[in-house]
Protein backbone atom coordinates (compact mmCIF):
# COMPACT_ATOMS: atom_id res chain seq x y z
CA UNK A 1 0.00 0.00 0.00
CA UNK A 2 1.26 3.45 -0.91
CA UNK A 3 2.08 5.80 1.97
CA UNK A 4 -0.27 8.85 1.93
CA UNK A 5 1.41 11.87 0.31
CA UNK A 6 1.75 14.98 2.49
CA UNK A 7 1.77 18.20 0.50
CA UNK A 8 5.10 20.05 0.65
CA UNK A 9 3.22 23.27 1.53
CA UNK A 10 1.88 21.64 4.71
CA UNK A 11 5.34 20.35 5.67
CA UNK A 12 6.93 23.78 5.11
CA UNK A 13 4.14 25.49 7.10
CA UNK A 14 4.60 23.06 10.00
CA UNK A 15 8.37 23.62 9.97
CA UNK A 16 7.93 27.40 9.93
CA UNK A 17 5.56 27.30 12.91
CA UNK A 18 7.96 25.16 14.93
CA UNK A 19 10.94 27.43 14.05
CA UNK A 20 8.93 30.52 15.04
CA UNK A 21 7.87 28.89 18.27
CA UNK A 22 11.47 28.22 19.31
CA UNK A 23 12.96 31.50 18.03
CA UNK A 24 13.92 33.98 20.78
CA UNK A 25 12.34 31.71 23.32
CA UNK A 26 13.55 31.33 26.89
CA UNK A 27 15.02 27.80 27.32
CA UNK A 28 12.81 25.78 29.64
CA UNK A 29 12.38 22.71 31.83
CA UNK A 30 8.91 21.29 32.31
CA UNK A 31 6.84 19.57 34.97
CA UNK A 32 4.48 17.14 33.24
CA UNK A 33 0.73 17.32 33.65
CA UNK A 34 0.03 15.51 36.90
CA UNK A 35 -3.57 14.95 35.87
CA UNK A 36 -4.81 18.11 37.57
CA UNK A 37 -8.09 19.36 36.18
CA UNK A 38 -7.67 22.07 33.56
CA UNK A 39 -10.32 24.11 31.88
CA UNK A 40 -10.15 23.41 28.14
CA UNK A 41 -11.75 25.76 25.64
CA UNK A 42 -12.26 23.17 22.93
CA UNK A 43 -13.05 19.52 22.50
CA UNK A 44 -9.99 17.33 21.95
CA UNK A 45 -10.08 17.68 18.17
CA UNK A 46 -6.70 19.37 17.61
CA UNK A 47 -8.10 21.34 14.70
CA UNK A 48 -7.74 24.95 15.86
CA UNK A 49 -4.83 27.01 14.54
CA UNK A 50 -3.18 30.29 15.51
CA UNK A 51 -5.50 32.05 13.05
CA UNK A 52 -8.43 31.10 15.34
CA UNK A 53 -6.78 32.36 18.52
CA UNK A 54 -7.87 35.35 20.62
CA UNK A 55 -5.47 35.62 23.55
CA UNK A 56 -5.87 38.01 26.48
CA UNK A 57 -2.67 39.38 28.06
CA UNK A 58 -3.45 41.75 30.96
CA UNK A 59 0.14 42.94 31.35
CA UNK A 60 0.87 44.11 34.89
CA UNK A 61 2.68 47.32 33.94
CA UNK A 62 5.69 48.91 32.29
CA UNK A 63 7.84 49.28 35.39
CA UNK A 64 11.15 47.96 34.06
CA UNK A 65 13.25 47.11 31.01
CA UNK A 66 12.43 43.46 31.77
CA UNK A 67 8.71 44.26 31.47
CA UNK A 68 9.23 46.17 28.21
CA UNK A 69 11.02 43.12 26.77
CA UNK A 70 8.26 40.80 27.99
CA UNK A 71 5.59 42.95 26.33
CA UNK A 72 7.60 43.04 23.09
CA UNK A 73 8.01 39.25 23.17
CA UNK A 74 4.23 38.76 23.54
CA UNK A 75 3.33 41.30 20.84
CA UNK A 76 5.99 40.18 18.35
CA UNK A 77 5.13 36.50 18.77
CA UNK A 78 1.40 37.20 18.33
CA UNK A 79 2.16 39.10 15.11
CA UNK A 80 4.58 36.53 13.71
CA UNK A 81 2.19 33.64 14.37
CA UNK A 82 -0.68 35.61 12.85
CA UNK A 83 -3.15 35.04 15.68
CA UNK A 84 -6.66 36.41 15.27
CA UNK A 85 -6.46 38.92 18.12
CA UNK A 86 -4.21 39.84 21.02
CA UNK A 87 -6.18 41.62 23.73
CA UNK A 88 -3.38 43.48 25.48
CA UNK A 89 -3.72 45.92 28.38
CA UNK A 90 -1.37 47.65 30.84
CA UNK A 91 -2.54 47.57 34.47
CA UNK A 92 0.03 50.10 35.70
CA UNK A 93 1.06 47.80 38.54
CA UNK A 94 -2.49 47.74 39.97
CA UNK A 95 -4.17 44.41 40.67
CA UNK A 96 -7.66 45.89 40.37
CA UNK A 97 -6.83 46.99 36.80
CA UNK A 98 -5.68 43.47 35.95
CA UNK A 99 -8.88 41.99 37.42
CA UNK A 100 -11.05 44.41 35.39
CA UNK A 101 -9.10 43.55 32.23
CA UNK A 102 -9.61 39.82 32.85
CA UNK A 103 -13.34 40.34 33.41
CA UNK A 104 -13.57 42.24 30.10
CA UNK A 105 -11.76 39.35 28.38
CA UNK A 106 -14.16 36.82 29.89
CA UNK A 107 -17.05 38.96 28.68
CA UNK A 108 -15.55 39.06 25.20
CA UNK A 109 -15.17 35.27 25.21
CA UNK A 110 -11.43 35.06 24.48
CA UNK A 111 -9.93 31.62 23.91
CA UNK A 112 -7.12 31.80 26.48
CA UNK A 113 -5.98 34.22 29.20
CA UNK A 114 -2.25 34.50 29.94
CA UNK A 115 -1.85 36.35 33.23
CA UNK A 116 1.36 37.90 34.61
CA UNK A 117 0.05 38.64 38.13
CA UNK A 118 1.37 41.75 39.87
CA UNK A 119 1.00 40.07 43.30
CA UNK A 120 0.44 36.49 44.48
CA UNK A 121 -2.79 36.79 46.48
CA UNK A 122 -6.34 37.79 45.58
CA UNK A 123 -6.93 35.92 42.31
CA UNK A 124 -9.34 33.17 43.42
CA UNK A 125 -12.59 34.94 42.48
CA UNK A 126 -11.59 36.05 38.98
CA UNK A 127 -9.84 32.75 38.19
CA UNK A 128 -13.02 30.94 39.23
CA UNK A 129 -14.99 33.19 36.87
CA UNK A 130 -12.62 32.27 34.02
CA UNK A 131 -12.91 28.58 34.87
CA UNK A 132 -16.72 28.79 34.95
CA UNK A 133 -16.60 30.45 31.52
CA UNK A 134 -14.41 27.53 30.33
CA UNK A 135 -11.50 29.87 29.48
CA UNK A 136 -8.12 28.35 30.38
CA UNK A 137 -5.61 30.56 32.20
CA UNK A 138 -1.83 30.34 31.91
CA UNK A 139 -0.08 32.09 34.80
CA UNK A 140 3.00 33.80 33.36
CA UNK A 141 6.18 35.24 34.94
CA UNK A 142 5.05 35.53 38.60
CA UNK A 143 3.24 32.96 40.72
CA UNK A 144 -0.24 33.10 42.31
CA UNK A 145 -1.30 31.63 45.65
CA UNK A 146 -4.68 30.48 44.24
CA UNK A 147 -5.58 26.80 44.07
CA UNK A 148 -3.74 25.21 41.10
CA UNK A 149 -7.02 23.72 39.84
CA UNK A 150 -8.00 27.29 38.85
CA UNK A 151 -5.29 27.61 36.18
CA UNK A 152 -3.76 25.36 33.58
CA UNK A 153 -0.06 26.02 34.00
CA UNK A 154 2.73 28.35 35.11
CA UNK A 155 5.35 29.54 32.61
CA UNK A 156 8.24 31.60 33.99
CA UNK A 157 11.29 31.73 36.22
CA UNK A 158 12.10 29.94 39.45
CA UNK A 159 12.25 33.08 41.60
CA UNK A 160 13.44 31.26 44.74
CA UNK A 161 16.32 29.78 42.76
CA UNK A 162 17.25 33.29 41.63
CA UNK A 163 17.44 34.36 45.30
CA UNK A 164 19.52 31.28 46.10
CA UNK A 165 21.89 32.14 43.28
CA UNK A 166 22.27 35.67 44.65
CA UNK A 167 23.05 34.19 48.10
CA UNK A 168 25.73 31.97 46.57
CA UNK A 169 27.35 35.07 45.06
CA UNK A 170 27.41 36.91 48.42
CA UNK A 171 28.85 33.81 50.09
CA UNK A 172 31.75 34.01 47.61
CA UNK A 173 32.06 37.82 47.68
CA UNK A 174 32.03 38.05 51.50
CA UNK A 175 33.91 34.90 52.61
CA UNK A 176 34.56 36.35 56.08
CA UNK A 177 30.95 37.46 56.56
CA UNK A 178 29.48 40.93 56.84
CA UNK A 179 26.20 42.73 56.39
CA UNK A 180 24.07 43.42 53.32
CA UNK A 181 21.04 45.53 52.50
CA UNK A 182 18.15 44.30 50.38
CA UNK A 183 16.33 46.48 47.87
CA UNK A 184 13.29 44.36 47.26
CA UNK A 185 10.70 44.18 44.44
CA UNK A 186 6.96 44.82 44.63
CA UNK A 187 5.66 43.73 48.04
CA UNK A 188 3.61 40.53 47.77
CA UNK A 189 4.75 39.74 44.22
CA UNK A 190 5.88 36.21 43.43
CA UNK A 191 9.19 37.61 42.18
CA UNK A 192 9.96 39.50 45.41
CA UNK A 193 8.69 36.77 47.73
CA UNK A 194 10.65 34.03 45.94
CA UNK A 195 13.89 36.00 45.69
CA UNK A 196 13.74 37.05 49.36
CA UNK A 197 13.10 33.46 50.47
CA UNK A 198 15.84 32.03 48.27
CA UNK A 199 18.35 34.57 49.58
CA UNK A 200 17.54 33.80 53.21
CA UNK A 201 17.64 30.03 52.62
CA UNK A 202 21.16 30.00 51.22
CA UNK A 203 22.97 32.99 52.72
CA UNK A 204 25.87 31.99 55.01
CA UNK A 205 25.11 32.45 58.71
CA UNK A 206 27.92 35.02 59.04
CA UNK A 207 26.22 37.37 56.53
CA UNK A 208 23.50 39.46 58.13
CA UNK A 209 20.63 41.17 56.27
CA UNK A 210 20.80 44.57 57.94
CA UNK A 211 17.65 46.05 56.38
CA UNK A 212 15.17 45.36 53.57
CA UNK A 213 12.94 47.91 51.83
CA UNK A 214 10.92 47.82 48.63
CA UNK A 215 11.66 49.91 45.55
CA UNK A 216 8.66 48.42 43.69
CA UNK A 217 10.89 47.24 40.82
CA UNK A 218 11.32 50.80 39.46
CA UNK A 219 14.34 53.08 39.02
CA UNK A 220 12.50 56.12 40.36
CA UNK A 221 11.39 54.43 43.59
CA UNK A 222 14.79 52.86 44.23
CA UNK A 223 16.59 56.23 44.45
CA UNK A 224 14.93 57.51 47.68
CA UNK A 225 15.13 54.04 49.25
CA UNK A 226 18.90 53.92 48.68
CA UNK A 227 19.23 57.53 49.88
CA UNK A 228 17.38 56.63 53.10
CA UNK A 229 19.63 53.57 53.58
CA UNK A 230 22.70 55.81 53.18
CA UNK A 231 21.42 58.22 55.83
CA UNK A 232 20.99 55.37 58.28
CA UNK A 233 23.96 53.11 57.50
CA UNK A 234 27.59 53.85 56.57
CA UNK A 235 28.72 52.01 53.41
CA UNK A 236 31.75 49.80 53.99
CA UNK A 237 31.38 50.05 57.78
CA UNK A 238 27.75 49.14 58.56
CA UNK A 239 27.23 47.14 55.35
CA UNK A 240 29.44 45.67 52.66
CA UNK A 241 26.91 44.61 50.05
CA UNK A 242 23.47 45.18 48.51
CA UNK A 243 21.10 42.61 47.00
CA UNK A 244 18.85 44.35 44.49
CA UNK A 245 15.80 42.49 43.11
CA UNK A 246 16.08 43.94 39.59
CA UNK A 247 18.42 45.87 37.33
CA UNK A 248 16.18 48.95 37.07
CA UNK A 249 16.29 49.42 40.84
CA UNK A 250 20.02 48.75 40.65
CA UNK A 251 20.45 51.65 38.25
CA UNK A 252 18.42 53.89 40.59
CA UNK A 253 20.53 52.74 43.54
CA UNK A 254 23.77 53.51 41.66
CA UNK A 255 22.52 57.07 41.12
CA UNK A 256 22.07 57.50 44.89
CA UNK A 257 25.40 55.81 45.69
CA UNK A 258 27.29 58.04 43.22
CA UNK A 259 25.71 61.16 44.73
CA UNK A 260 26.88 59.99 48.16
CA UNK A 261 30.46 59.58 46.93
CA UNK A 262 30.47 55.78 46.84
CA UNK A 263 32.75 54.41 44.09
CA UNK A 264 32.28 51.30 41.91
CA UNK A 265 33.67 48.29 43.77
CA UNK A 266 33.35 49.89 47.26
CA UNK A 267 30.32 47.63 47.83
CA UNK A 268 29.47 44.13 46.64
CA UNK A 269 26.29 44.48 44.58
CA UNK A 270 24.30 41.58 43.14
CA UNK A 271 21.27 42.27 40.98
CA UNK A 272 18.68 40.27 39.02
CA UNK A 273 17.48 40.26 35.39
CA UNK A 274 20.49 40.48 33.05
CA UNK A 275 19.21 43.43 31.04
CA UNK A 276 21.49 45.70 29.01
CA UNK A 277 21.40 48.15 31.94
CA UNK A 278 22.59 45.41 34.28
CA UNK A 279 25.38 44.46 31.88
CA UNK A 280 26.46 48.11 31.66
CA UNK A 281 26.54 48.28 35.48
CA UNK A 282 28.88 45.25 35.45
CA UNK A 283 31.09 46.84 32.78
CA UNK A 284 31.23 50.02 34.89
CA UNK A 285 32.26 48.01 37.96
CA UNK A 286 29.09 48.49 40.07
CA UNK A 287 27.54 44.99 39.94
CA UNK A 288 29.64 41.97 40.84
CA UNK A 289 27.04 39.56 39.46
CA UNK A 290 23.68 39.68 37.67
CA UNK A 291 21.31 36.73 38.13
CA UNK A 292 19.39 36.07 34.91
CA UNK A 293 15.58 36.34 34.72
CA UNK A 294 14.47 35.83 31.11
CA UNK A 295 11.45 37.84 29.87
CA UNK A 296 11.21 36.29 26.38
CA UNK A 297 8.24 34.07 27.16
CA UNK A 298 6.06 34.80 24.11
CA UNK A 299 6.72 31.66 22.04
CA UNK A 300 6.07 29.31 24.98
CA UNK A 301 2.88 31.14 25.96
CA UNK A 302 1.33 30.91 22.48
CA UNK A 303 2.42 27.32 21.92
CA UNK A 304 0.73 26.30 25.16
CA UNK A 305 -2.34 28.43 24.43
CA UNK A 306 -2.86 26.58 21.16
CA UNK A 307 -2.65 23.23 22.94
CA UNK A 308 -5.24 24.40 25.46
CA UNK A 309 -7.55 25.59 22.68
CA UNK A 310 -7.37 22.12 21.22
CA UNK A 311 -8.04 20.41 24.54
CA UNK A 312 -4.55 18.90 24.62
CA UNK A 313 -2.67 18.26 27.88
CA UNK A 314 0.02 20.76 28.91
CA UNK A 315 2.85 20.72 31.46
CA UNK A 316 1.80 22.09 34.85
CA UNK A 317 4.99 24.10 35.19
CA UNK A 318 7.44 25.34 32.55
CA UNK A 319 10.48 26.85 34.26
CA UNK A 320 13.01 28.91 32.33
CA UNK A 321 16.60 27.63 32.42
CA UNK A 322 18.69 30.58 33.58
CA UNK A 323 22.24 31.44 34.60
CA UNK A 324 24.36 34.06 36.40
CA UNK A 325 26.35 36.68 34.49
CA UNK A 326 29.67 38.16 35.67
CA UNK A 327 31.66 41.34 34.95
CA UNK A 328 34.41 39.46 33.09
CA UNK A 329 31.95 38.43 30.34
CA UNK A 330 29.87 41.60 30.43
CA UNK A 331 31.79 43.70 27.90
CA UNK A 332 31.81 40.94 25.31
CA UNK A 333 28.15 39.98 25.81
CA UNK A 334 26.68 43.49 26.11
CA UNK A 335 26.33 44.10 22.33
CA UNK A 336 24.52 40.76 21.95
CA UNK A 337 21.89 41.45 24.62
CA UNK A 338 18.42 41.86 23.12
CA UNK A 339 16.81 43.50 26.17
O1 LIG B 1 8.58 39.37 37.56
C1 LIG B 1 9.79 39.65 36.95
C2 LIG B 1 10.36 40.90 37.53
O2 LIG B 1 9.44 41.96 37.27
C3 LIG B 1 11.67 41.36 36.95
O3 LIG B 1 12.77 40.95 37.69
C4 LIG B 1 11.54 42.83 37.07
O4 LIG B 1 12.49 43.55 36.36
C5 LIG B 1 10.14 43.04 36.70
O5 LIG B 1 9.64 44.27 36.97
Coordinates of C-alpha atoms and ligand atoms in Angstrom, one line a residue:
X1 CA 0.0 0.0 0.0
X2 CA 1.3 3.4 -0.9
X3 CA 2.1 5.8 2.0
X4 CA -0.3 8.9 1.9
X5 CA 1.4 11.9 0.3
X6 CA 1.8 15.0 2.5
X7 CA 1.8 18.2 0.5
X8 CA 5.1 20.1 0.7
X9 CA 3.2 23.3 1.5
X10 CA 1.9 21.6 4.7
X11 CA 5.3 20.4 5.7
X12 CA 6.9 23.8 5.1
X13 CA 4.1 25.5 7.1
X14 CA 4.6 23.1 10.0
X15 CA 8.4 23.6 10.0
X16 CA 7.9 27.4 9.9
X17 CA 5.6 27.3 12.9
X18 CA 8.0 25.2 14.9
X19 CA 10.9 27.4 14.1
X20 CA 8.9 30.5 15.0
X21 CA 7.9 28.9 18.3
X22 CA 11.5 28.2 19.3
X23 CA 13.0 31.5 18.0
X24 CA 13.9 34.0 20.8
X25 CA 12.3 31.7 23.3
X26 CA 13.6 31.3 26.9
X27 CA 15.0 27.8 27.3
X28 CA 12.8 25.8 29.6
X29 CA 12.4 22.7 31.8
X30 CA 8.9 21.3 32.3
X31 CA 6.8 19.6 35.0
X32 CA 4.5 17.1 33.2
X33 CA 0.7 17.3 33.6
X34 CA 0.0 15.5 36.9
X35 CA -3.6 15.0 35.9
X36 CA -4.8 18.1 37.6
X37 CA -8.1 19.4 36.2
X38 CA -7.7 22.1 33.6
X39 CA -10.3 24.1 31.9
X40 CA -10.1 23.4 28.1
X41 CA -11.7 25.8 25.6
X42 CA -12.3 23.2 22.9
X43 CA -13.0 19.5 22.5
X44 CA -10.0 17.3 21.9
X45 CA -10.1 17.7 18.2
X46 CA -6.7 19.4 17.6
X47 CA -8.1 21.3 14.7
X48 CA -7.7 24.9 15.9
X49 CA -4.8 27.0 14.5
X50 CA -3.2 30.3 15.5
X51 CA -5.5 32.1 13.1
X52 CA -8.4 31.1 15.3
X53 CA -6.8 32.4 18.5
X54 CA -7.9 35.4 20.6
X55 CA -5.5 35.6 23.6
X56 CA -5.9 38.0 26.5
X57 CA -2.7 39.4 28.1
X58 CA -3.4 41.7 31.0
X59 CA 0.1 42.9 31.4
X60 CA 0.9 44.1 34.9
X61 CA 2.7 47.3 33.9
X62 CA 5.7 48.9 32.3
X63 CA 7.8 49.3 35.4
X64 CA 11.2 48.0 34.1
X65 CA 13.2 47.1 31.0
X66 CA 12.4 43.5 31.8
X67 CA 8.7 44.3 31.5
X68 CA 9.2 46.2 28.2
X69 CA 11.0 43.1 26.8
X70 CA 8.3 40.8 28.0
X71 CA 5.6 42.9 26.3
X72 CA 7.6 43.0 23.1
X73 CA 8.0 39.2 23.2
X74 CA 4.2 38.8 23.5
X75 CA 3.3 41.3 20.8
X76 CA 6.0 40.2 18.4
X77 CA 5.1 36.5 18.8
X78 CA 1.4 37.2 18.3
X79 CA 2.2 39.1 15.1
X80 CA 4.6 36.5 13.7
X81 CA 2.2 33.6 14.4
X82 CA -0.7 35.6 12.8
X83 CA -3.1 35.0 15.7
X84 CA -6.7 36.4 15.3
X85 CA -6.5 38.9 18.1
X86 CA -4.2 39.8 21.0
X87 CA -6.2 41.6 23.7
X88 CA -3.4 43.5 25.5
X89 CA -3.7 45.9 28.4
X90 CA -1.4 47.7 30.8
X91 CA -2.5 47.6 34.5
X92 CA 0.0 50.1 35.7
X93 CA 1.1 47.8 38.5
X94 CA -2.5 47.7 40.0
X95 CA -4.2 44.4 40.7
X96 CA -7.7 45.9 40.4
X97 CA -6.8 47.0 36.8
X98 CA -5.7 43.5 36.0
X99 CA -8.9 42.0 37.4
X100 CA -11.0 44.4 35.4
X101 CA -9.1 43.5 32.2
X102 CA -9.6 39.8 32.8
X103 CA -13.3 40.3 33.4
X104 CA -13.6 42.2 30.1
X105 CA -11.8 39.4 28.4
X106 CA -14.2 36.8 29.9
X107 CA -17.1 39.0 28.7
X108 CA -15.6 39.1 25.2
X109 CA -15.2 35.3 25.2
X110 CA -11.4 35.1 24.5
X111 CA -9.9 31.6 23.9
X112 CA -7.1 31.8 26.5
X113 CA -6.0 34.2 29.2
X114 CA -2.3 34.5 29.9
X115 CA -1.8 36.4 33.2
X116 CA 1.4 37.9 34.6
X117 CA 0.1 38.6 38.1
X118 CA 1.4 41.7 39.9
X119 CA 1.0 40.1 43.3
X120 CA 0.4 36.5 44.5
X121 CA -2.8 36.8 46.5
X122 CA -6.3 37.8 45.6
X123 CA -6.9 35.9 42.3
X124 CA -9.3 33.2 43.4
X125 CA -12.6 34.9 42.5
X126 CA -11.6 36.0 39.0
X127 CA -9.8 32.7 38.2
X128 CA -13.0 30.9 39.2
X129 CA -15.0 33.2 36.9
X130 CA -12.6 32.3 34.0
X131 CA -12.9 28.6 34.9
X132 CA -16.7 28.8 34.9
X133 CA -16.6 30.4 31.5
X134 CA -14.4 27.5 30.3
X135 CA -11.5 29.9 29.5
X136 CA -8.1 28.3 30.4
X137 CA -5.6 30.6 32.2
X138 CA -1.8 30.3 31.9
X139 CA -0.1 32.1 34.8
X140 CA 3.0 33.8 33.4
X141 CA 6.2 35.2 34.9
X142 CA 5.0 35.5 38.6
X143 CA 3.2 33.0 40.7
X144 CA -0.2 33.1 42.3
X145 CA -1.3 31.6 45.7
X146 CA -4.7 30.5 44.2
X147 CA -5.6 26.8 44.1
X148 CA -3.7 25.2 41.1
X149 CA -7.0 23.7 39.8
X150 CA -8.0 27.3 38.8
X151 CA -5.3 27.6 36.2
X152 CA -3.8 25.4 33.6
X153 CA -0.1 26.0 34.0
X154 CA 2.7 28.3 35.1
X155 CA 5.4 29.5 32.6
X156 CA 8.2 31.6 34.0
X157 CA 11.3 31.7 36.2
X158 CA 12.1 29.9 39.5
X159 CA 12.2 33.1 41.6
X160 CA 13.4 31.3 44.7
X161 CA 16.3 29.8 42.8
X162 CA 17.3 33.3 41.6
X163 CA 17.4 34.4 45.3
X164 CA 19.5 31.3 46.1
X165 CA 21.9 32.1 43.3
X166 CA 22.3 35.7 44.6
X167 CA 23.0 34.2 48.1
X168 CA 25.7 32.0 46.6
X169 CA 27.4 35.1 45.1
X170 CA 27.4 36.9 48.4
X171 CA 28.8 33.8 50.1
X172 CA 31.7 34.0 47.6
X173 CA 32.1 37.8 47.7
X174 CA 32.0 38.0 51.5
X175 CA 33.9 34.9 52.6
X176 CA 34.6 36.4 56.1
X177 CA 31.0 37.5 56.6
X178 CA 29.5 40.9 56.8
X179 CA 26.2 42.7 56.4
X180 CA 24.1 43.4 53.3
X181 CA 21.0 45.5 52.5
X182 CA 18.1 44.3 50.4
X183 CA 16.3 46.5 47.9
X184 CA 13.3 44.4 47.3
X185 CA 10.7 44.2 44.4
X186 CA 7.0 44.8 44.6
X187 CA 5.7 43.7 48.0
X188 CA 3.6 40.5 47.8
X189 CA 4.7 39.7 44.2
X190 CA 5.9 36.2 43.4
X191 CA 9.2 37.6 42.2
X192 CA 10.0 39.5 45.4
X193 CA 8.7 36.8 47.7
X194 CA 10.6 34.0 45.9
X195 CA 13.9 36.0 45.7
X196 CA 13.7 37.1 49.4
X197 CA 13.1 33.5 50.5
X198 CA 15.8 32.0 48.3
X199 CA 18.4 34.6 49.6
X200 CA 17.5 33.8 53.2
X201 CA 17.6 30.0 52.6
X202 CA 21.2 30.0 51.2
X203 CA 23.0 33.0 52.7
X204 CA 25.9 32.0 55.0
X205 CA 25.1 32.4 58.7
X206 CA 27.9 35.0 59.0
X207 CA 26.2 37.4 56.5
X208 CA 23.5 39.5 58.1
X209 CA 20.6 41.2 56.3
X210 CA 20.8 44.6 57.9
X211 CA 17.7 46.0 56.4
X212 CA 15.2 45.4 53.6
X213 CA 12.9 47.9 51.8
X214 CA 10.9 47.8 48.6
X215 CA 11.7 49.9 45.6
X216 CA 8.7 48.4 43.7
X217 CA 10.9 47.2 40.8
X218 CA 11.3 50.8 39.5
X219 CA 14.3 53.1 39.0
X220 CA 12.5 56.1 40.4
X221 CA 11.4 54.4 43.6
X222 CA 14.8 52.9 44.2
X223 CA 16.6 56.2 44.5
X224 CA 14.9 57.5 47.7
X225 CA 15.1 54.0 49.2
X226 CA 18.9 53.9 48.7
X227 CA 19.2 57.5 49.9
X228 CA 17.4 56.6 53.1
X229 CA 19.6 53.6 53.6
X230 CA 22.7 55.8 53.2
X231 CA 21.4 58.2 55.8
X232 CA 21.0 55.4 58.3
X233 CA 24.0 53.1 57.5
X234 CA 27.6 53.8 56.6
X235 CA 28.7 52.0 53.4
X236 CA 31.7 49.8 54.0
X237 CA 31.4 50.1 57.8
X238 CA 27.8 49.1 58.6
X239 CA 27.2 47.1 55.4
X240 CA 29.4 45.7 52.7
X241 CA 26.9 44.6 50.0
X242 CA 23.5 45.2 48.5
X243 CA 21.1 42.6 47.0
X244 CA 18.8 44.3 44.5
X245 CA 15.8 42.5 43.1
X246 CA 16.1 43.9 39.6
X247 CA 18.4 45.9 37.3
X248 CA 16.2 48.9 37.1
X249 CA 16.3 49.4 40.8
X250 CA 20.0 48.7 40.6
X251 CA 20.5 51.7 38.3
X252 CA 18.4 53.9 40.6
X253 CA 20.5 52.7 43.5
X254 CA 23.8 53.5 41.7
X255 CA 22.5 57.1 41.1
X256 CA 22.1 57.5 44.9
X257 CA 25.4 55.8 45.7
X258 CA 27.3 58.0 43.2
X259 CA 25.7 61.2 44.7
X260 CA 26.9 60.0 48.2
X261 CA 30.5 59.6 46.9
X262 CA 30.5 55.8 46.8
X263 CA 32.7 54.4 44.1
X264 CA 32.3 51.3 41.9
X265 CA 33.7 48.3 43.8
X266 CA 33.3 49.9 47.3
X267 CA 30.3 47.6 47.8
X268 CA 29.5 44.1 46.6
X269 CA 26.3 44.5 44.6
X270 CA 24.3 41.6 43.1
X271 CA 21.3 42.3 41.0
X272 CA 18.7 40.3 39.0
X273 CA 17.5 40.3 35.4
X274 CA 20.5 40.5 33.1
X275 CA 19.2 43.4 31.0
X276 CA 21.5 45.7 29.0
X277 CA 21.4 48.2 31.9
X278 CA 22.6 45.4 34.3
X279 CA 25.4 44.5 31.9
X280 CA 26.5 48.1 31.7
X281 CA 26.5 48.3 35.5
X282 CA 28.9 45.3 35.5
X283 CA 31.1 46.8 32.8
X284 CA 31.2 50.0 34.9
X285 CA 32.3 48.0 38.0
X286 CA 29.1 48.5 40.1
X287 CA 27.5 45.0 39.9
X288 CA 29.6 42.0 40.8
X289 CA 27.0 39.6 39.5
X290 CA 23.7 39.7 37.7
X291 CA 21.3 36.7 38.1
X292 CA 19.4 36.1 34.9
X293 CA 15.6 36.3 34.7
X294 CA 14.5 35.8 31.1
X295 CA 11.4 37.8 29.9
X296 CA 11.2 36.3 26.4
X297 CA 8.2 34.1 27.2
X298 CA 6.1 34.8 24.1
X299 CA 6.7 31.7 22.0
X300 CA 6.1 29.3 25.0
X301 CA 2.9 31.1 26.0
X302 CA 1.3 30.9 22.5
X303 CA 2.4 27.3 21.9
X304 CA 0.7 26.3 25.2
X305 CA -2.3 28.4 24.4
X306 CA -2.9 26.6 21.2
X307 CA -2.7 23.2 22.9
X308 CA -5.2 24.4 25.5
X309 CA -7.6 25.6 22.7
X310 CA -7.4 22.1 21.2
X311 CA -8.0 20.4 24.5
X312 CA -4.6 18.9 24.6
X313 CA -2.7 18.3 27.9
X314 CA 0.0 20.8 28.9
X315 CA 2.9 20.7 31.5
X316 CA 1.8 22.1 34.9
X317 CA 5.0 24.1 35.2
X318 CA 7.4 25.3 32.6
X319 CA 10.5 26.9 34.3
X320 CA 13.0 28.9 32.3
X321 CA 16.6 27.6 32.4
X322 CA 18.7 30.6 33.6
X323 CA 22.2 31.4 34.6
X324 CA 24.4 34.1 36.4
X325 CA 26.4 36.7 34.5
X326 CA 29.7 38.2 35.7
X327 CA 31.7 41.3 35.0
X328 CA 34.4 39.5 33.1
X329 CA 31.9 38.4 30.3
X330 CA 29.9 41.6 30.4
X331 CA 31.8 43.7 27.9
X332 CA 31.8 40.9 25.3
X333 CA 28.1 40.0 25.8
X334 CA 26.7 43.5 26.1
X335 CA 26.3 44.1 22.3
X336 CA 24.5 40.8 22.0
X337 CA 21.9 41.5 24.6
X338 CA 18.4 41.9 23.1
X339 CA 16.8 43.5 26.2
Ligands
LIG1 O1 8.6 39.4 37.6 C1 9.8 39.6 36.9 C2 10.4 40.9 37.5 O2 9.4 42.0 37.3 C3 11.7 41.4 36.9 O3 12.8 41.0 37.7 C4 11.5 42.8 37.1 O4 12.5 43.6 36.4 C5 10.1 43.0 36.7 O5 9.6 44.3 37.0

